[in-house]
């Protein structure tokens, strides 16, 4: 029996996870899968209940499972600038770090029925398929940070830090993945200024020697931010550090039309993975049935592909998502009243429509 941990989290997390689990139940029963799942509490709701964002028992249950499906964490209720206060986001960072999930895959795909939804011109984005590999357990996220008060001056600092092996394994996975795509990797950094980026470039060049059939391009992050909207077609696999990847993947989501559509997989070298949409907890629309569940549903598809080695099920979910979009179903983030033939649906309706399109 494969064990799966489901962590809905905060804000819109529970609503999007509800409909995703409905789809999961349907697939498990139709396919007779040996998958068993358990719900866990994480983020702000865990702070409210236990005073901390991630309890040892939830972390342990995650360790014992084959995969984790996560909604979102955070919200204004727990946002504070006080360094001593527990933060929902710390739960996510601890999970990623403790479980060694160093490679965060964020696919940016433009679905044909949605080309007019993006704020970028159609001819620029049609057919775009970019894969971000964001390094996830290093960088300024985990470097030393501190606040010091001295002589009436308050100083705060963070450390942008990378070790060679952290860069090496991320680069290696990027080259491996590029082998089955268009054989092109763009490594994004800021080596004209930042020391850890200089190491990033050095190590990437070293690892590239093992992959002579893959093209490697180096690009500064500021230029990459511009190129992504100028001509995204030049990119296939992008390998990028944790902080720069966080920023550029949100930007790139708008190529696809909405951040609500983008899934992710956080992986290590075995089949274990954490799967979550890249959007946040969207407290402004929480509880209203407005949230787009497709990012989470597509994250579940990635889970079937990478952790459960069920490529056929993954492809089937993606096909069902494409079919509902073809039919014109739109949650509010991708709804354009001016575009004919589409209808506004809520979170549950979108989930139910995906189930209806799944052919088993
Ligand atoms: C993401 C999010 C997280 C991150 C936050 C919630 C800590 O923005 O997964 O992209 O910065 O990694
Ligand atoms: Mg982010």
mmCIF file of C-alpha atoms and ligand atoms in Angstrom, residues 106 246 250 278, ligand 2:
data_model
loop_
_atom_site.group_PDB
_atom_site.id
_atom_site.type_symbol
_atom_site.label_atom_id
_atom_site.label_comp_id
_atom_site.label_asym_id
_atom_site.label_seq_id
_atom_site.Cartn_x
_atom_site.Cartn_y
_atom_site.Cartn_z
ATOM 1 C CA UNK A 106 7.642 24.170 -12.238
ATOM 2 C CA UNK A 246 10.768 31.892 -6.754
ATOM 3 C CA UNK A 250 5.705 33.760 -10.656
ATOM 4 C CA UNK A 278 2.967 27.485 -6.977
HETATM 5 MG MG1 LIG B 2 6.676 31.812 -4.746
#
